[in-house]
Tab-separated table of C-alpha atoms in Angstrom:
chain	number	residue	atom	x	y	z
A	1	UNK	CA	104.679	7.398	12.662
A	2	UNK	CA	102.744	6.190	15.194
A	3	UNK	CA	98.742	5.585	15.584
A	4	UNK	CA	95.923	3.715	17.298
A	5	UNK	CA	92.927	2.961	15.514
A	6	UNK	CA	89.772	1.271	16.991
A	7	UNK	CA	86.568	0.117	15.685
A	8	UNK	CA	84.255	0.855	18.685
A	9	UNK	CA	81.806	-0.268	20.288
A	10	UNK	CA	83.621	-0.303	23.497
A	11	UNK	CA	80.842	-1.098	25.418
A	12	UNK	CA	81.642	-3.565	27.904
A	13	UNK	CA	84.082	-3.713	30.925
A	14	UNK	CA	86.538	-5.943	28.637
A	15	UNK	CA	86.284	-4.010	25.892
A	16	UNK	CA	86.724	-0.727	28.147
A	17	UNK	CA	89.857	-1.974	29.811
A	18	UNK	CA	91.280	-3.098	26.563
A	19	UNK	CA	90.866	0.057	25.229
A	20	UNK	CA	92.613	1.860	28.431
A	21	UNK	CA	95.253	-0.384	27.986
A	22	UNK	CA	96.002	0.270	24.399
A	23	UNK	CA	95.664	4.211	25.491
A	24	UNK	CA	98.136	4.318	27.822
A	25	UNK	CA	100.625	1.504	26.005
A	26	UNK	CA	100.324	4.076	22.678
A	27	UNK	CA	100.400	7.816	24.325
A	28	UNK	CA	103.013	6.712	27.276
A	29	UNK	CA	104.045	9.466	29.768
A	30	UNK	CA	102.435	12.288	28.893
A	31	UNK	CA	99.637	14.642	30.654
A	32	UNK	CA	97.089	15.804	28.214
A	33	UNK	CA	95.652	14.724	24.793
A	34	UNK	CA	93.791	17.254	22.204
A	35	UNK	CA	90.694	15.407	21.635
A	36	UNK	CA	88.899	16.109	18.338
A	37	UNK	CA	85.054	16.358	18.950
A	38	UNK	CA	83.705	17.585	15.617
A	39	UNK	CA	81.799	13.500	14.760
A	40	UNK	CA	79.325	14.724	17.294
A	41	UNK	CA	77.007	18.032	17.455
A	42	UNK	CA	77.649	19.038	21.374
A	43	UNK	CA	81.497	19.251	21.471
A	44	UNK	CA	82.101	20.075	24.756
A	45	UNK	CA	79.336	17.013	26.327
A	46	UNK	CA	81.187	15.200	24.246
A	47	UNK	CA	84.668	16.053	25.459
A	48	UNK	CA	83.073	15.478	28.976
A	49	UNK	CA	82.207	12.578	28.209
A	50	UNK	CA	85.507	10.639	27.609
A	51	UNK	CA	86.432	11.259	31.161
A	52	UNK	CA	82.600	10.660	32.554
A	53	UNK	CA	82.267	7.162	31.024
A	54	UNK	CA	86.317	6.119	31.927
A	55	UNK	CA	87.584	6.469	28.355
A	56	UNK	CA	90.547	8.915	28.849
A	57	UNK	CA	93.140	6.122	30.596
A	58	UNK	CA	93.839	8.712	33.213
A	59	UNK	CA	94.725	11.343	30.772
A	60	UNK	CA	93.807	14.995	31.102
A	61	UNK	CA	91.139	15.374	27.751
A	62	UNK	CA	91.574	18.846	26.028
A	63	UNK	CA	88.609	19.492	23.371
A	64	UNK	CA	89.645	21.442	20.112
A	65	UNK	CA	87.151	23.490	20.565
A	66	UNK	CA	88.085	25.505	23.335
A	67	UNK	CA	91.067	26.643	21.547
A	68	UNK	CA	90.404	29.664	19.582
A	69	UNK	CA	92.794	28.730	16.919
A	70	UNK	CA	92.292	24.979	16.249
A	71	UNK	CA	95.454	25.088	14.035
A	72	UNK	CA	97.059	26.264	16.622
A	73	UNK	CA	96.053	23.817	19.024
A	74	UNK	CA	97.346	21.082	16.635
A	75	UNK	CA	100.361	22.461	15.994
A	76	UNK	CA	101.403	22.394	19.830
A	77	UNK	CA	99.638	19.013	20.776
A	78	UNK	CA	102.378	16.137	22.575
A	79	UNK	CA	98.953	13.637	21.666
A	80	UNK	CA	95.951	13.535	19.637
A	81	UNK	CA	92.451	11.650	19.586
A	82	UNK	CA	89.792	11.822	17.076
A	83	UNK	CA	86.559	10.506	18.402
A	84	UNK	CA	83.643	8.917	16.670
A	85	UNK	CA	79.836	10.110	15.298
A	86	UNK	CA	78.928	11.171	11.944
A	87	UNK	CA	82.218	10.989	9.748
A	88	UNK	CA	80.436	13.387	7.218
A	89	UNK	CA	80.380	15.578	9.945
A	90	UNK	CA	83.748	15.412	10.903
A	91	UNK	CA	85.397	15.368	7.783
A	92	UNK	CA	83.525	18.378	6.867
A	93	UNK	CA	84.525	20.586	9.859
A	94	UNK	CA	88.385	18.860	9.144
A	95	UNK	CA	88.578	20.826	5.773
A	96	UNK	CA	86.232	23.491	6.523
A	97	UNK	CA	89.170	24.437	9.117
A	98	UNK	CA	91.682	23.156	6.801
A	99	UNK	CA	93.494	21.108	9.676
A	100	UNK	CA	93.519	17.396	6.959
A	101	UNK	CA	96.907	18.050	5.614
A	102	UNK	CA	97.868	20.065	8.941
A	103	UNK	CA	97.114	16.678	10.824
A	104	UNK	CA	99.074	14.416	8.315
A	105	UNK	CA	101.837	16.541	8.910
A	106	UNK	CA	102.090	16.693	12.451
A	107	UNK	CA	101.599	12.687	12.807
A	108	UNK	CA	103.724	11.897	9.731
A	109	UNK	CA	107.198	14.539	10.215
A	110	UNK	CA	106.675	15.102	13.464
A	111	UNK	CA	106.065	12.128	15.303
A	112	UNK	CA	102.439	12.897	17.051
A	113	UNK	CA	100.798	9.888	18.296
A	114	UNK	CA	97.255	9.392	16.413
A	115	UNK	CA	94.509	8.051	17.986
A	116	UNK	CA	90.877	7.214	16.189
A	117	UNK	CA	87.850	5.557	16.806
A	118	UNK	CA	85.205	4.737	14.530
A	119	UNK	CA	84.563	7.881	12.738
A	120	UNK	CA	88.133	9.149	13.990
A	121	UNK	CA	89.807	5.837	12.452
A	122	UNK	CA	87.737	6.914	9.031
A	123	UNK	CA	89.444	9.921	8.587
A	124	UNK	CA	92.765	8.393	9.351
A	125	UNK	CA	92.528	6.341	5.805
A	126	UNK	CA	93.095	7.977	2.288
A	127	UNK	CA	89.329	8.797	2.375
A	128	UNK	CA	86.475	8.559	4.503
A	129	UNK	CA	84.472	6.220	1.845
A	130	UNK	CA	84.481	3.210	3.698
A	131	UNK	CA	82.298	4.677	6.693
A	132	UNK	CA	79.081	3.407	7.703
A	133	UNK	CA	77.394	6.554	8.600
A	134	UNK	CA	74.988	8.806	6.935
A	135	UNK	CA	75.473	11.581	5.232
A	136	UNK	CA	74.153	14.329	7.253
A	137	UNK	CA	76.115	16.917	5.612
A	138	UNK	CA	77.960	17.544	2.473
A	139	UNK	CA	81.819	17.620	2.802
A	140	UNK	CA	83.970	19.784	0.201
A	141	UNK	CA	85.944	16.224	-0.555
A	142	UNK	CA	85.648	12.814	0.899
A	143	UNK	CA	89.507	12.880	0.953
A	144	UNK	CA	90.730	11.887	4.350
A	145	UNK	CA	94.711	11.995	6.318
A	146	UNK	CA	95.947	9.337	5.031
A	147	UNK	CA	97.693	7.896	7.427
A	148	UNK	CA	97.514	4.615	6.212
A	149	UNK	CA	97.632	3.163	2.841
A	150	UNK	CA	94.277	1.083	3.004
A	151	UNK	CA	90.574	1.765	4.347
A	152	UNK	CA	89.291	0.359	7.387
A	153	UNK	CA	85.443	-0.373	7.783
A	154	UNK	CA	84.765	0.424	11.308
A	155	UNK	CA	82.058	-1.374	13.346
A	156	UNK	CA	82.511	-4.762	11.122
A	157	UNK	CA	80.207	-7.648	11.070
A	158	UNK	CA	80.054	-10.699	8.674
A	159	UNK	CA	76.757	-11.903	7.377
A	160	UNK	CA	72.988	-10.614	7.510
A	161	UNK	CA	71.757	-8.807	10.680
A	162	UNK	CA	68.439	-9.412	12.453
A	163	UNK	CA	66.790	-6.697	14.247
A	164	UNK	CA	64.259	-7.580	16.948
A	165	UNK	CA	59.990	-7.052	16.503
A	166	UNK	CA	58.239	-7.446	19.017
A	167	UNK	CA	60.595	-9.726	20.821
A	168	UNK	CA	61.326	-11.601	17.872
A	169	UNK	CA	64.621	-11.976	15.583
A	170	UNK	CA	63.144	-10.824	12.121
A	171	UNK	CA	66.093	-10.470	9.400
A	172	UNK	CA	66.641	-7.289	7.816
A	173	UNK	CA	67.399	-7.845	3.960
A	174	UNK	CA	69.236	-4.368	3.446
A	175	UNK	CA	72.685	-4.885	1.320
A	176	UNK	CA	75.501	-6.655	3.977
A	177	UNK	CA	78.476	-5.488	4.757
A	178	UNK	CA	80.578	-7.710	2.510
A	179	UNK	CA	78.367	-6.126	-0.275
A	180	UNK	CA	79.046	-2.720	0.805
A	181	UNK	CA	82.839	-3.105	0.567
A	182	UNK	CA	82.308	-5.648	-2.829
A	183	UNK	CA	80.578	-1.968	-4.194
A	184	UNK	CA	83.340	0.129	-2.812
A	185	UNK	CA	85.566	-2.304	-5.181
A	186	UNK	CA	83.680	-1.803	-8.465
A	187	UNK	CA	84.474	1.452	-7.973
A	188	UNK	CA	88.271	2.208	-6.042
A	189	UNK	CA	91.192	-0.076	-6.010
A	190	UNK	CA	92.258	0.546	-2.209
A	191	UNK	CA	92.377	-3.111	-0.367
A	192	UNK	CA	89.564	-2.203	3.121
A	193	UNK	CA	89.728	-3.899	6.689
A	194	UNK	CA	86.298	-4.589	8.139
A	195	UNK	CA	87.661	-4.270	11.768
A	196	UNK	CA	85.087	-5.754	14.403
A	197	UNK	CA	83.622	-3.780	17.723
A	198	UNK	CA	86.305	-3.467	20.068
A	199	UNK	CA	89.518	-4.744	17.650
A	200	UNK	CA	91.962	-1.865	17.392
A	201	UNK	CA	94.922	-1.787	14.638
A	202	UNK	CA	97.986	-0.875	16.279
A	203	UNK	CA	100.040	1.558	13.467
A	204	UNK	CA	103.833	1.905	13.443
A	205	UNK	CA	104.944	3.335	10.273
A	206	UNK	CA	104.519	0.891	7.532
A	207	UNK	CA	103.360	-2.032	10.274
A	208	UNK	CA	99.994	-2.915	11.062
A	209	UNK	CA	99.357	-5.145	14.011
A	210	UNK	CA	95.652	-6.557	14.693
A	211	UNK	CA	94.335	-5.884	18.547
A	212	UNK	CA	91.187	-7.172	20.272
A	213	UNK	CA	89.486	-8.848	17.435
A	214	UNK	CA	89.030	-10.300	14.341
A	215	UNK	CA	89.245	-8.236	11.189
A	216	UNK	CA	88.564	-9.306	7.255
A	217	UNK	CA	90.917	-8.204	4.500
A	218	UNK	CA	89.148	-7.457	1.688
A	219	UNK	CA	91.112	-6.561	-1.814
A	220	UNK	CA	89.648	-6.541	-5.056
A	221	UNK	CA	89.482	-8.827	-7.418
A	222	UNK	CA	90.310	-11.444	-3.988
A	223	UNK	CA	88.335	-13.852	-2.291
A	224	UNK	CA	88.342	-11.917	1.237
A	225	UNK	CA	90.030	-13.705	4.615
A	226	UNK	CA	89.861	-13.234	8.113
A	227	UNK	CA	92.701	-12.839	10.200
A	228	UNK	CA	92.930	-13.249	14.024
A	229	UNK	CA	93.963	-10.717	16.894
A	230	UNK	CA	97.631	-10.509	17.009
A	231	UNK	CA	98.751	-11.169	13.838
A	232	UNK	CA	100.286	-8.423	11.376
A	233	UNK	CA	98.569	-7.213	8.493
A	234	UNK	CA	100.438	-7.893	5.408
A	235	UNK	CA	100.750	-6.717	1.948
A	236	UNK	CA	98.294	-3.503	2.287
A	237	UNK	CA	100.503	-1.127	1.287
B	1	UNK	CA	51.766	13.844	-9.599
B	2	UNK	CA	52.252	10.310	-9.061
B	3	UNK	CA	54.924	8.730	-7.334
B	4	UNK	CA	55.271	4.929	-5.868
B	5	UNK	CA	58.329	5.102	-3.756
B	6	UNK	CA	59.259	1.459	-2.113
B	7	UNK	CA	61.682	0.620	1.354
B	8	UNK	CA	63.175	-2.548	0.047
B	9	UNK	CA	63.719	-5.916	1.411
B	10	UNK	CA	61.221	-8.067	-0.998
B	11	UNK	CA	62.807	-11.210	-0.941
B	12	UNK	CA	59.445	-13.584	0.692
B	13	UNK	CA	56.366	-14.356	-1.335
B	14	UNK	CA	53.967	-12.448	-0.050
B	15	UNK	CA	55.916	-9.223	-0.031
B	16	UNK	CA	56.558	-9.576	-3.780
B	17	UNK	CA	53.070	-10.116	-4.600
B	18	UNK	CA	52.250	-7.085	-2.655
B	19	UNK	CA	55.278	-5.362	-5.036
B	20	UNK	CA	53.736	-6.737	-8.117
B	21	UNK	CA	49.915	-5.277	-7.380
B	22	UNK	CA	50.903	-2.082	-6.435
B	23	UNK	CA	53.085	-2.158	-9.699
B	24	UNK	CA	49.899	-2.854	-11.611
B	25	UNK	CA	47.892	-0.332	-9.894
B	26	UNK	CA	50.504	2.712	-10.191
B	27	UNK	CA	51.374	1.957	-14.048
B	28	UNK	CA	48.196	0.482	-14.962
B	29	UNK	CA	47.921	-0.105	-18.029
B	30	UNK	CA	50.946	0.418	-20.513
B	31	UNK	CA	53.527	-2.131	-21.700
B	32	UNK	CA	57.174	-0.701	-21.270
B	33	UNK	CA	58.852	1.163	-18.575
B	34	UNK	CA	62.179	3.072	-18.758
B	35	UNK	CA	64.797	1.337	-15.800
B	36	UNK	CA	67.061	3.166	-14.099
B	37	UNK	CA	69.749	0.565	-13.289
B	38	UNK	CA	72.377	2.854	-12.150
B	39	UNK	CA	72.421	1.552	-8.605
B	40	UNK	CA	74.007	-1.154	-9.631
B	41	UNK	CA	77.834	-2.083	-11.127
B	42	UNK	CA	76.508	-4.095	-14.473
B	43	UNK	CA	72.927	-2.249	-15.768
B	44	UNK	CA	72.390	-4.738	-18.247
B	45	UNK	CA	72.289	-8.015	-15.679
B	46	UNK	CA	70.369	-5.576	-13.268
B	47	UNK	CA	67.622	-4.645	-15.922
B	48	UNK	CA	67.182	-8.295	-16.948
B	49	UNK	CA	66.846	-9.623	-12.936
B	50	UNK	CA	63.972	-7.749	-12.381
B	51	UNK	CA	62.154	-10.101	-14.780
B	52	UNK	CA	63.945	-13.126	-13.831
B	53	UNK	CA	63.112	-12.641	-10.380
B	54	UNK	CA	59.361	-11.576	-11.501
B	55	UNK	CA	59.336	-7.890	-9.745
B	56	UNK	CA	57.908	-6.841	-13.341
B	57	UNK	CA	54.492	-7.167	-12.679
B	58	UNK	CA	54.525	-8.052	-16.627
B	59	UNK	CA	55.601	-4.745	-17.972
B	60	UNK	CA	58.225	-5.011	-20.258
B	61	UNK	CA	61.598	-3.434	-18.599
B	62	UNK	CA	63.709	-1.566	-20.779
B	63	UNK	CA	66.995	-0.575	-19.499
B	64	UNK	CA	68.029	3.296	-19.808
B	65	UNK	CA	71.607	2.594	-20.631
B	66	UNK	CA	70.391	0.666	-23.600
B	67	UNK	CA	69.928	4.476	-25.058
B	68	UNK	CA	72.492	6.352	-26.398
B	69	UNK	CA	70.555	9.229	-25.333
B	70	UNK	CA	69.271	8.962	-21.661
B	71	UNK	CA	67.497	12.254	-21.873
B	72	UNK	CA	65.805	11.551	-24.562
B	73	UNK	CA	64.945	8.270	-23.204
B	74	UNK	CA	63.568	9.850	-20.611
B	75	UNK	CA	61.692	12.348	-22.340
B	76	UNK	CA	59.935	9.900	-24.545
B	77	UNK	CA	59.134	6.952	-21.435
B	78	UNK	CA	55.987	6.289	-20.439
B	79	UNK	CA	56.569	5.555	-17.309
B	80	UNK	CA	59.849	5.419	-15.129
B	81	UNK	CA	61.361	3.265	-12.447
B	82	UNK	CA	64.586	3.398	-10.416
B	83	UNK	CA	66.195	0.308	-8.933
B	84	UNK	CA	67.898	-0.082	-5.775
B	85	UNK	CA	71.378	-0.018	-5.057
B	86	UNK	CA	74.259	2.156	-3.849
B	87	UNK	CA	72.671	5.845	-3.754
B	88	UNK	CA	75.625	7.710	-4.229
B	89	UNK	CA	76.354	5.779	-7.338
B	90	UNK	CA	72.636	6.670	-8.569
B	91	UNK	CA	72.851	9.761	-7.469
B	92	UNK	CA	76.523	10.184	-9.307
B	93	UNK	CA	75.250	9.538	-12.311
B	94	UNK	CA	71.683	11.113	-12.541
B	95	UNK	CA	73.830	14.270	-11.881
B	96	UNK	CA	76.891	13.447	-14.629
B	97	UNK	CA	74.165	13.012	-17.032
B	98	UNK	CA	72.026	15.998	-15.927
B	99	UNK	CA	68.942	14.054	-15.765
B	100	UNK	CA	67.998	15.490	-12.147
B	101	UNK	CA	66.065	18.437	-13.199
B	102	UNK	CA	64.777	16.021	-16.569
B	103	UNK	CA	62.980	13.536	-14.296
B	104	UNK	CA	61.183	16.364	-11.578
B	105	UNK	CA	59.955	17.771	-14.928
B	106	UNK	CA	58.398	14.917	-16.537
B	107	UNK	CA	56.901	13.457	-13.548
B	108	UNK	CA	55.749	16.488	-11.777
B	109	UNK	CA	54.569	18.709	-15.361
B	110	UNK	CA	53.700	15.851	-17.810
B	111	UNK	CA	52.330	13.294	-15.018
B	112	UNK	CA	55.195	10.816	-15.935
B	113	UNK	CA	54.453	7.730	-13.220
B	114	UNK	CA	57.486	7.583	-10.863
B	115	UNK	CA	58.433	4.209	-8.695
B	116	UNK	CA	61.240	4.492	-6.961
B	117	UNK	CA	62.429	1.503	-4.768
B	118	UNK	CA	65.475	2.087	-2.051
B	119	UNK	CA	67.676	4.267	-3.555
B	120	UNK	CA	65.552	4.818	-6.484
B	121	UNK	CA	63.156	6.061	-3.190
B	122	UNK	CA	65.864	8.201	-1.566
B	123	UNK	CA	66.386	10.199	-4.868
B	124	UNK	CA	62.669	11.001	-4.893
B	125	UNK	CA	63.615	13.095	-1.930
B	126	UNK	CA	64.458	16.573	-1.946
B	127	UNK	CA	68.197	15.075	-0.838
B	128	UNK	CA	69.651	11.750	-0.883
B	129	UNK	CA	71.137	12.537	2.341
B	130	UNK	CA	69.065	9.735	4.712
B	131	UNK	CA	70.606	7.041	2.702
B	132	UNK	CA	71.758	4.117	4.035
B	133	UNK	CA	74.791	3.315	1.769
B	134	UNK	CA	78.457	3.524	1.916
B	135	UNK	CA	80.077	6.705	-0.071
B	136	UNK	CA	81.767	4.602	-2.810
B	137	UNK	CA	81.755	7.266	-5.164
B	138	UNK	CA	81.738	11.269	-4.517
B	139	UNK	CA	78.738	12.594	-6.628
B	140	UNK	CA	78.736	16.356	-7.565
B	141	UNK	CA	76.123	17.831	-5.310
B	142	UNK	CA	73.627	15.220	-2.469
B	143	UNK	CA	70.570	17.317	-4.242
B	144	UNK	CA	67.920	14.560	-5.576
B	145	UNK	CA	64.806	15.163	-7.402
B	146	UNK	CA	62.324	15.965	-4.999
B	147	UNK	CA	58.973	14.652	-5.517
B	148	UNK	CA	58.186	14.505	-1.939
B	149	UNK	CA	58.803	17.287	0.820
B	150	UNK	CA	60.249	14.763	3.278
B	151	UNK	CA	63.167	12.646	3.402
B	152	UNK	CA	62.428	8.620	3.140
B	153	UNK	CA	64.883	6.554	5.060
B	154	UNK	CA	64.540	2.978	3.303
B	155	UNK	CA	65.533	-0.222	4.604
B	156	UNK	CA	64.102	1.205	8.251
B	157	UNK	CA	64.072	-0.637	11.386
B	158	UNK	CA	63.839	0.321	15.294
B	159	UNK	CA	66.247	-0.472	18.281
B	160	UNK	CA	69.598	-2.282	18.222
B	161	UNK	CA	70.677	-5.036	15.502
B	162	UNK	CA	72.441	-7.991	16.104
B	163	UNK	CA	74.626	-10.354	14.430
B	164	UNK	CA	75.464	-14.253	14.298
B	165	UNK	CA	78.686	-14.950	15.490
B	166	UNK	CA	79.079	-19.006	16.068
B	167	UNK	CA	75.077	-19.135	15.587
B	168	UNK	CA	75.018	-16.907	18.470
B	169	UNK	CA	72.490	-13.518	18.869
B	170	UNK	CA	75.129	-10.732	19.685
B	171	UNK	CA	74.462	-7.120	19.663
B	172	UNK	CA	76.328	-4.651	17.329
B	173	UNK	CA	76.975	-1.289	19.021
B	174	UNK	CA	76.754	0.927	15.885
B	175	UNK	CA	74.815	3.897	15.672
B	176	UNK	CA	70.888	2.724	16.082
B	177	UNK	CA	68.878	4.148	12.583
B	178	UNK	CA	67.341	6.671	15.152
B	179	UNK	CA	70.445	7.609	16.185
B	180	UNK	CA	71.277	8.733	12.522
B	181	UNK	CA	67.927	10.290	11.854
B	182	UNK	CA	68.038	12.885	15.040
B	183	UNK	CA	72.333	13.279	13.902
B	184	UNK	CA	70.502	14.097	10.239
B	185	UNK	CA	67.862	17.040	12.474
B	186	UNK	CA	71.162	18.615	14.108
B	187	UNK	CA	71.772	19.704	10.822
B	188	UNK	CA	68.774	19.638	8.728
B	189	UNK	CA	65.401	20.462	9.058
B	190	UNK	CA	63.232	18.026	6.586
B	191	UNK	CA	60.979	15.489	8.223
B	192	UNK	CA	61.826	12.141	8.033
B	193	UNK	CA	60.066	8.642	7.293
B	194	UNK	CA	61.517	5.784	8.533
B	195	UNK	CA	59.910	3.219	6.000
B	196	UNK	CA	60.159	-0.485	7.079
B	197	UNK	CA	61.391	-3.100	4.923
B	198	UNK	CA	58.259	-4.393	2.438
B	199	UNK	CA	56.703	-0.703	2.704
B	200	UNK	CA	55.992	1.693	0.390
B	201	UNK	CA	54.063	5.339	-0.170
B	202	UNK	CA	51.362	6.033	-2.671
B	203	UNK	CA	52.477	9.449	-3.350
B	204	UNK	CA	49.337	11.889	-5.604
B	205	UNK	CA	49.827	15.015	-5.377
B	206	UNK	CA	50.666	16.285	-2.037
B	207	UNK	CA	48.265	13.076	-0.432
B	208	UNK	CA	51.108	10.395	1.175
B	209	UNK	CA	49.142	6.957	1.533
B	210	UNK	CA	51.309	4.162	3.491
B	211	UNK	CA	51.024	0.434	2.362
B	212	UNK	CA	52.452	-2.961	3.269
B	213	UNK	CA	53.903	-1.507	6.481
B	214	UNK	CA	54.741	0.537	9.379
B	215	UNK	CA	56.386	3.921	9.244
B	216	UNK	CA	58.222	6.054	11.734
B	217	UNK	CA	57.892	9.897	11.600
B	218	UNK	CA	60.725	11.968	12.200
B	219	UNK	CA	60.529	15.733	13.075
B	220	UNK	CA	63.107	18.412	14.062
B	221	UNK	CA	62.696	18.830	17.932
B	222	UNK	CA	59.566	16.407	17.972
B	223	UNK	CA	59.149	12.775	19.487
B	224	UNK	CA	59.114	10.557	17.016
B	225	UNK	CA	55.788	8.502	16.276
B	226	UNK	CA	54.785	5.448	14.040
B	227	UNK	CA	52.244	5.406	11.237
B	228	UNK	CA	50.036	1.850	10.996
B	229	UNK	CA	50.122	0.418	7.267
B	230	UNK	CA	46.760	1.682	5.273
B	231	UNK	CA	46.881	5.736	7.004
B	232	UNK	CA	47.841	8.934	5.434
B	233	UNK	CA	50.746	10.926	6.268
B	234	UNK	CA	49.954	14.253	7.115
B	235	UNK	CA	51.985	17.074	8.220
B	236	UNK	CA	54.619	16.498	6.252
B	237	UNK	CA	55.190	19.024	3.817
């Protein structure tokens, strides 16, 4: 079982190379992904888009949506990608067309590279609770694919944020990160990664190797750590 | 129908005493008022900070899960007011113990006074779906109680955010709150009010006064505009 998952935010020409690097190292020699647009309302801009702004690492991107039968399309997929947006959004249309377990399949028994970002590395934990996003939409379950045995809070940062008022840094008191995930403790027992922008965590069956940046291990009842790009993520099965 | 529904983020001086006179004002003059602490992990510690950290503008706070019977609680208050927290939690549990429909009764037939502050403000809305909190819990339905006609997204801010890293300014590339807000229009149609930190709404009736700070208005299909501190909001149901 093999699968890619990155934070985001790959914004700048580092962060865009790493991520075509860690493309084309994970999906080798093959031709064309299926890209999974649902996190965002216009599917096909969307699918555009990968190619437009250089994220595709040369591949040929194939959205979901043009296939009549998305099953289908999953079913006979060499690759597949799962891009980010509204989780809520995406994990709705994921059961609505009842492709969750279909996907788990596929990537678990059959060998089917995964790739996620942001919202797409959501859905690749046992649910999508750890997102950030809000919810736009009501899913039928917040159950996710399960691909690997701990949650992974996308778009990580450590500390307060600051947002900027009239050219000034004014700090913004809403609840931190850290107390996000210390509330997603008092309430589920699954250890979370707060991955930063542009880390990915590079998935081969039960190993989890850190990319690109920094992440922070947080497991409950634990005083959380950070560990550094490169290193292996241990004991979060 | 009187409602005091409050952003968040009252953590300086001046911002509490602002809190604490528009406390006195809404409840005037009555001793005890029902707390809804549900936001929280530990109701008890959460009911007694409010007075240790003097947001009880001298009211006496009595916590709702000090009742073995929170509808009755309810039925008999005098006033009500719901803390800040995790939504989804608040939400969870307002809907486990059927107290949904209970509180749009009392405060919309018997005049019950309503203050609602961050999540206790996003459950005054016909939804809790402009929340800003993580999904820690799945709650039965994303239906709130729906004082207001509009959706109130707390904790609001405009632009980018940044983080410290090493004492340095650098900017997160998450979805911007304006991104979320026109995501929430693709698939809703309920205005939205982006209520800065410190802020809150006089809500009478169907008149929406805005106090202690700027708002920003969110329509399906509109540009979005701010609201100066002291102005009604109009339009908006």
């Amino acid at each position: 079982m093999r699968a890619l998952l990155g934070s985001g935010g790959f914004r700048t020409e580092e962060r865009r190379q790493l991520y075509n690097d860690e493309m084309r190292r994970h999906f080798g020699d093959i031709k064309r992904i299926l890209f999974i647009p649902y996190a965002l309302h216009d599917h096909e801009a969307y699918t555009n888009l990968m190619t437009e702004r250089g994220l595709n690492a040369g591949y040929e991107i194939d959205g979901i949506h043009r296939h009549a039968d998305p099953a289908k399309a999953i079913r006979e997929a060499e690759a597949i990608s799962v891009g980010g947006g509204n989780t809520f959004r995406l994990i709705a249309d994921l059961h609505r067309l009842d492709l969750v377990d279909l996907i788990r399949d596929r990537v678990i028994n059959d060998d089917l590279p995964y790739m996620g970002v942001s919202a797409g590395t959501n859905v690749a934990c046992p649910t999508m609770q750890t997102t950030n996003d809000m919810p736009i939409t009501q899913p039928s379950s917040f159950k996710a694919i399960g691909l690997v045995p701990f949650q992974v809070n996308a778009h990580y940062y450590a500390g307060s944020i600051w947002v900027k008022h009239e050219e000034e840094f004014v700090e913004h008191f809403g609840e931190t990160r850290d107390d996000r995930i210390r509330e997603f403790h008092e309430m589920n027992e699954t250890p979370v990664v707060g991955l930063w922008e542009a880390g990915f965590i590079r998935v081969e069956n039960d190993q989890f190797e850190l990319i690109g940046a920094q992440a922070r291990i947080f497991r409950k009842g634990c005083d959380p750590y950070d560990v550094e790009p490169g290193c292996r993520l241990v004991e979060l099965g």
